[in-house]
CSV table of C-alpha atoms in Angstrom, one decimal:
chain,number,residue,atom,x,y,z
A,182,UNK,CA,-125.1,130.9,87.3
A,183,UNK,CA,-126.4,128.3,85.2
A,184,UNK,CA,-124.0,126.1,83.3
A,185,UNK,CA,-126.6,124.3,80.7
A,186,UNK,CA,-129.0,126.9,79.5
A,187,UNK,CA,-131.6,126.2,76.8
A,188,UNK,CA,-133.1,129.1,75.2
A,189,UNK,CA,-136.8,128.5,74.8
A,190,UNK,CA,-139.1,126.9,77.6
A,191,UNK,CA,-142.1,126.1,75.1
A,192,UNK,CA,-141.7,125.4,71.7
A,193,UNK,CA,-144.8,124.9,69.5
A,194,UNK,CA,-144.9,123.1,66.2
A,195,UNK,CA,-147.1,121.7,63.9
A,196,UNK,CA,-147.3,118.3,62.8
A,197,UNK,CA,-144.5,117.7,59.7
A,198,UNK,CA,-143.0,121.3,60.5
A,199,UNK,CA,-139.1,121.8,61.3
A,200,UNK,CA,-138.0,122.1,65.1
A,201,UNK,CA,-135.0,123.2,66.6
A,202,UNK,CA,-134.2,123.3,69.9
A,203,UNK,CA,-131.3,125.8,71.4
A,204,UNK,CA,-128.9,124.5,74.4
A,205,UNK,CA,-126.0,126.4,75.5
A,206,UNK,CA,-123.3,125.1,78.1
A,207,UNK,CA,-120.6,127.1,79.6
A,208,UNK,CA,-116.9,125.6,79.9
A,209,UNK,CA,-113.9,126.3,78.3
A,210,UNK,CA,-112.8,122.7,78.8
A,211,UNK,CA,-113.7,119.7,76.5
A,212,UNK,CA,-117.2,117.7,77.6
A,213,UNK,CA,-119.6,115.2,77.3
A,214,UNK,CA,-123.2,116.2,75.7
A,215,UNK,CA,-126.3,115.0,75.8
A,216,UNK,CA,-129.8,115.2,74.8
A,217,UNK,CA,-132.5,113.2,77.2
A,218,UNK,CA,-136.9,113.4,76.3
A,219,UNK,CA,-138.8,113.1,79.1
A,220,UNK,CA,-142.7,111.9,77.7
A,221,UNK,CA,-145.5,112.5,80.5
A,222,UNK,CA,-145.6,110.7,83.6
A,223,UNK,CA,-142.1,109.3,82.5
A,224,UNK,CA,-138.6,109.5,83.4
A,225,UNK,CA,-135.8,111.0,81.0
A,226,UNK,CA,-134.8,108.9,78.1
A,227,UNK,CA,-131.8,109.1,76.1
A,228,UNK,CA,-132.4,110.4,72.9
A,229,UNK,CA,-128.6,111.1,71.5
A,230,UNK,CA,-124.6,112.0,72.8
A,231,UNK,CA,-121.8,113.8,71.2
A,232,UNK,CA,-118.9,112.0,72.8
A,233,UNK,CA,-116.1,112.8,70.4
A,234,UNK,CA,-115.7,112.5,66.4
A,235,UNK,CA,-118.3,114.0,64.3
A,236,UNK,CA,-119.9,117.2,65.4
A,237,UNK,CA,-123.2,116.0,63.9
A,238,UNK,CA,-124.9,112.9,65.5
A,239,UNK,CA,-128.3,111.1,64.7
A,240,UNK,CA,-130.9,109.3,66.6
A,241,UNK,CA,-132.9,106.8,65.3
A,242,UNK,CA,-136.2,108.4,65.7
A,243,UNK,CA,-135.6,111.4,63.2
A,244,UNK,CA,-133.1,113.6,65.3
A,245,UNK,CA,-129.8,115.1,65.1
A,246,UNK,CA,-128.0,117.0,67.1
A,247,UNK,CA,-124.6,119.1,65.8
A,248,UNK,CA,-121.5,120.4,68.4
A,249,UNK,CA,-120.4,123.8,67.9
A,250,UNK,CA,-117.4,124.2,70.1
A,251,UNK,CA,-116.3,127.9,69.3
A,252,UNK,CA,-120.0,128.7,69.9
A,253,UNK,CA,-120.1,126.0,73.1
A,254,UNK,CA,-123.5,125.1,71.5
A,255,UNK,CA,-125.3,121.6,71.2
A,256,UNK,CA,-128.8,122.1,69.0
A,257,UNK,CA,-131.2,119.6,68.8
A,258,UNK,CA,-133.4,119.4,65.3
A,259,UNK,CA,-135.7,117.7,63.7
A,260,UNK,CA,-136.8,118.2,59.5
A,261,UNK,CA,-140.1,116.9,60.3
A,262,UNK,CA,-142.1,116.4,63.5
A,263,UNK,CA,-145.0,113.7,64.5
A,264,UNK,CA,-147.2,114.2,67.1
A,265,UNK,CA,-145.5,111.2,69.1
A,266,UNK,CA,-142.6,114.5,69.3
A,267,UNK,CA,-144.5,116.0,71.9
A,268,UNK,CA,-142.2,115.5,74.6
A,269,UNK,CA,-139.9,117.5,77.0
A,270,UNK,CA,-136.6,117.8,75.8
A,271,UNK,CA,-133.5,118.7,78.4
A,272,UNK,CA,-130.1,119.3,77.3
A,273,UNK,CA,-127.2,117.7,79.6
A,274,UNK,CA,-123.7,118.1,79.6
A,275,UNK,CA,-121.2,116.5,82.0
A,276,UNK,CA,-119.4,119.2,83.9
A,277,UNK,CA,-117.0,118.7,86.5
A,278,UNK,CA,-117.3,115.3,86.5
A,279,UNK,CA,-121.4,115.7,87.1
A,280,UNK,CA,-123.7,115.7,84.9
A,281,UNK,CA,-125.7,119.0,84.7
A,282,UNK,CA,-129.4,119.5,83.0
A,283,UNK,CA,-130.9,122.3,81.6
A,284,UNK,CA,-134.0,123.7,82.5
A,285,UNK,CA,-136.2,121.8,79.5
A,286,UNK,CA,-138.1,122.5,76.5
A,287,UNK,CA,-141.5,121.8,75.9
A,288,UNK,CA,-142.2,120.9,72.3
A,289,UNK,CA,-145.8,120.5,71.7
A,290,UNK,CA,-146.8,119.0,68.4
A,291,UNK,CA,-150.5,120.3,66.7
A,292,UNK,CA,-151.9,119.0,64.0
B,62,UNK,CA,-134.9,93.4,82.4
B,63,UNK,CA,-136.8,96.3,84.4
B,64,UNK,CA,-134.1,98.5,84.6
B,65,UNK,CA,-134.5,101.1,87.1
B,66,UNK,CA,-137.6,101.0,89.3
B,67,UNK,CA,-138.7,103.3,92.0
B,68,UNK,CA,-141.5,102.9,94.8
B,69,UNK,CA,-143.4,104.6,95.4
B,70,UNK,CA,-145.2,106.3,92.7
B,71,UNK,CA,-147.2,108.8,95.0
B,72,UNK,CA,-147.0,109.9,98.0
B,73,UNK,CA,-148.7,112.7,100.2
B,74,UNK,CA,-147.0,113.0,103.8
B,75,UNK,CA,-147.9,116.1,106.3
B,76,UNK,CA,-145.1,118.2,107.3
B,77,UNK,CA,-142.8,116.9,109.8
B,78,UNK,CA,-143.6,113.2,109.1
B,79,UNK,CA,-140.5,111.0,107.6
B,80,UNK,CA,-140.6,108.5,104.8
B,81,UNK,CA,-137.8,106.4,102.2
B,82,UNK,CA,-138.0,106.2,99.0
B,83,UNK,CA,-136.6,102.8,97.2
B,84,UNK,CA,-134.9,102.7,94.4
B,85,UNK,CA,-133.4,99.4,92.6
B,86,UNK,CA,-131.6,98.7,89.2
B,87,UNK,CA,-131.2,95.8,87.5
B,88,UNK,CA,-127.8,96.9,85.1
B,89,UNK,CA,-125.2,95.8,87.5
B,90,UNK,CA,-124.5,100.0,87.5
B,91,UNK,CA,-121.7,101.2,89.8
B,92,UNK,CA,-123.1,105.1,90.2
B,93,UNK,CA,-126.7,105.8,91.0
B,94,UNK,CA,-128.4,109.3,91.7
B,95,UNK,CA,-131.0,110.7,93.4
B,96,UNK,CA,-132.6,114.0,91.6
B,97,UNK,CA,-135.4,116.2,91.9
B,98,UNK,CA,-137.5,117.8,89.1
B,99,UNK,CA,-139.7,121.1,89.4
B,100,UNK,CA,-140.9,123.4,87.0
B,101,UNK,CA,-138.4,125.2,85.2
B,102,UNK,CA,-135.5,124.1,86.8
B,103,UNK,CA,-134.6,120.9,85.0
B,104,UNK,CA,-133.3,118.2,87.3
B,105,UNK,CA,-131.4,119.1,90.1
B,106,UNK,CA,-128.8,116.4,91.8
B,107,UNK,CA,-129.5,115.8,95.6
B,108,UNK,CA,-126.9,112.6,96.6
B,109,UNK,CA,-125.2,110.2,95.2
B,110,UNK,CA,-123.4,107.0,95.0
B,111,UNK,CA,-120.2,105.7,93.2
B,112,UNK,CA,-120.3,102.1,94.6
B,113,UNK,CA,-122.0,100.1,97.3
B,114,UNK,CA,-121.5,101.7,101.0
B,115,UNK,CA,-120.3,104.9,99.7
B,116,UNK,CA,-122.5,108.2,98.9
B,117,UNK,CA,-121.5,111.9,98.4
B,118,UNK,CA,-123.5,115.1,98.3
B,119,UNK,CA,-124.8,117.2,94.9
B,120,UNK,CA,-126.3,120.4,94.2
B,121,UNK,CA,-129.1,120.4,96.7
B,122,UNK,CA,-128.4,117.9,99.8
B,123,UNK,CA,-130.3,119.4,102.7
B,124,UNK,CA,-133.1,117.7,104.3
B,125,UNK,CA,-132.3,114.6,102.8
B,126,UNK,CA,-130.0,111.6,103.2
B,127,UNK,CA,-129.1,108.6,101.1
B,128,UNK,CA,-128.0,104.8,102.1
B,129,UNK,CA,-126.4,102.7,99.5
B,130,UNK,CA,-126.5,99.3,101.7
B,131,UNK,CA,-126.0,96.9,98.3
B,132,UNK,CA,-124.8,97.6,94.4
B,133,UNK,CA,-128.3,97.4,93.3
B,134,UNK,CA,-130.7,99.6,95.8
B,135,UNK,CA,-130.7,103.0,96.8
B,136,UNK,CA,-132.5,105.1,99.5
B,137,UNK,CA,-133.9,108.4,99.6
B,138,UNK,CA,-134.9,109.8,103.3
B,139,UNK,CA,-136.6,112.6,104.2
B,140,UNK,CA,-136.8,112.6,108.3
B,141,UNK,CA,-138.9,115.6,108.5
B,142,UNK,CA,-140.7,116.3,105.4
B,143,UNK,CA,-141.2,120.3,104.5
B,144,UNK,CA,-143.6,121.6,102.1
B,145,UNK,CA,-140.2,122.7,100.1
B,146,UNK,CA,-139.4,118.8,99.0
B,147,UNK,CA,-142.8,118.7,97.1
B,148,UNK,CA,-141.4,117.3,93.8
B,149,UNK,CA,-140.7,114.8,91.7
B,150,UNK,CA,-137.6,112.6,92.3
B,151,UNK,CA,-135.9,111.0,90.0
B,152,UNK,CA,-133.7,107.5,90.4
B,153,UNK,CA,-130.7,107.2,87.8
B,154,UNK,CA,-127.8,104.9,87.2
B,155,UNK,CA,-124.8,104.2,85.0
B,156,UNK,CA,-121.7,102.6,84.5
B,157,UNK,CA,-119.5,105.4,86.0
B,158,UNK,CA,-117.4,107.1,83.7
B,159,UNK,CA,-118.3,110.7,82.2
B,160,UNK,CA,-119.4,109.4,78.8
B,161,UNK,CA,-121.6,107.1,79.7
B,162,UNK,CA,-125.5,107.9,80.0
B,163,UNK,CA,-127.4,108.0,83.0
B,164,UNK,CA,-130.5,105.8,82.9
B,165,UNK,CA,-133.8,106.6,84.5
B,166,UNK,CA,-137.0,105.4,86.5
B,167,UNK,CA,-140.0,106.7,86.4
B,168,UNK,CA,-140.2,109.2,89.1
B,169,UNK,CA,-142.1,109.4,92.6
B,170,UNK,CA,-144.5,112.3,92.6
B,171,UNK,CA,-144.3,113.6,96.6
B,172,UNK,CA,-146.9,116.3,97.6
B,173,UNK,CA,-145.8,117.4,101.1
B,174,UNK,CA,-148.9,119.3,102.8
């Protein structure tokens, strides 16, 4: 069963549109969460953590990212994409001591 | 400050045949991983390594083995390469503890024929 599960495989957007991007995780104890991008022919990148603190954290590119423990959710968004955005996005949470990926989202940014 | 760095980029080997692939950081990182990426499946963890001389299995270990030798290098082997293990691989490392983010190379794309 998978632990990290992210709802959409493709997302697409045009250019200055909203985006959000679902992950799910299930665990019933506290964790570590994560959101990488992966741009092509790259490897992943961190774009933002929740560690503790604040549910809602920010990148510095734009994105943010809010923790919803009752709903063990971790939702990435953006107000307003660029075409640099297009990008795969994976969710990550540390399970178990490892850290486990979802299967990725494709956002693909049009003008 | 290169990071993590993985040779080689590409590869094509014929079924049966062996090969390593290198991996070296740059972060003075205890834990390093090995991963492999296909479609739709996100990354999944094959070995990895808490400290120098040490190395434990993840998600997906078979057909594959890992040497950690020093803190800042660490092999991939394949010693009879299957059309299964085409994929791209992944190099990561990080401090250690739970909260701290993993960092990433670039990948090896292996075709396997």
């Amino acid at each position: 069963a998978q632990s990290v599960t992210q709802l959409d495989s493709q997302v697409p957007v045009f250019e200055e549109a909203p985006v959000e991007l679902r992950c799910n995780y299930s665990s019933s104890v506290s964790v570590y969460l994560f959101w990488y991008v992966q741009y092509p022919n790259q490897g992943l990148q961190l774009l933002l953590k929740y560690l503790s603190g604040s549910t809602l954290v920010e990148s510095i590119n734009g994105f943010e990212a809010e923790f919803n423990k009752s709903q063990t959710s971790f939702h990435l968004r953006k107000p307003s994409v660029h075409i640099s955005d297009t990008a795969e996005y994976f969710c990550a949470v540390t399970l178990e001591g490892k850290l486990q990926f979802g299967a990725g989202t494709q956002v693909v940014v049009t003008p | 400050n290169a990071g993590v760095t993985q040779t080689p980029k590409f590869r094509v080997l014929k079924t049966g045949q062996s090969m390593t692939l290198l991996c070296a950081q740059d972060m003075n990182h205890e834990y390093m991983y090995w991963y492999r990426q296909d479609p739709g499946m996100g990354l999944r963890l094959i070995h990895y390594s808490v400290g120098e001389g040490t190395t434990a299995k993840g998600e997906v270990p078979d057909g594959y083995n890992v040497s950690r030798l020093k803190k800042q290098n660490f092999l991939l082997g394949l010693e009879s390469a299957a059309p299964s293990q085409t994929s791209v691989y992944f190099c990561a490392s990080s401090y250690g503890q739970e909260n701290q983010p993993q960092h990433f190379g670039d990948g090896t794309r292996l075709s396997i024929l």
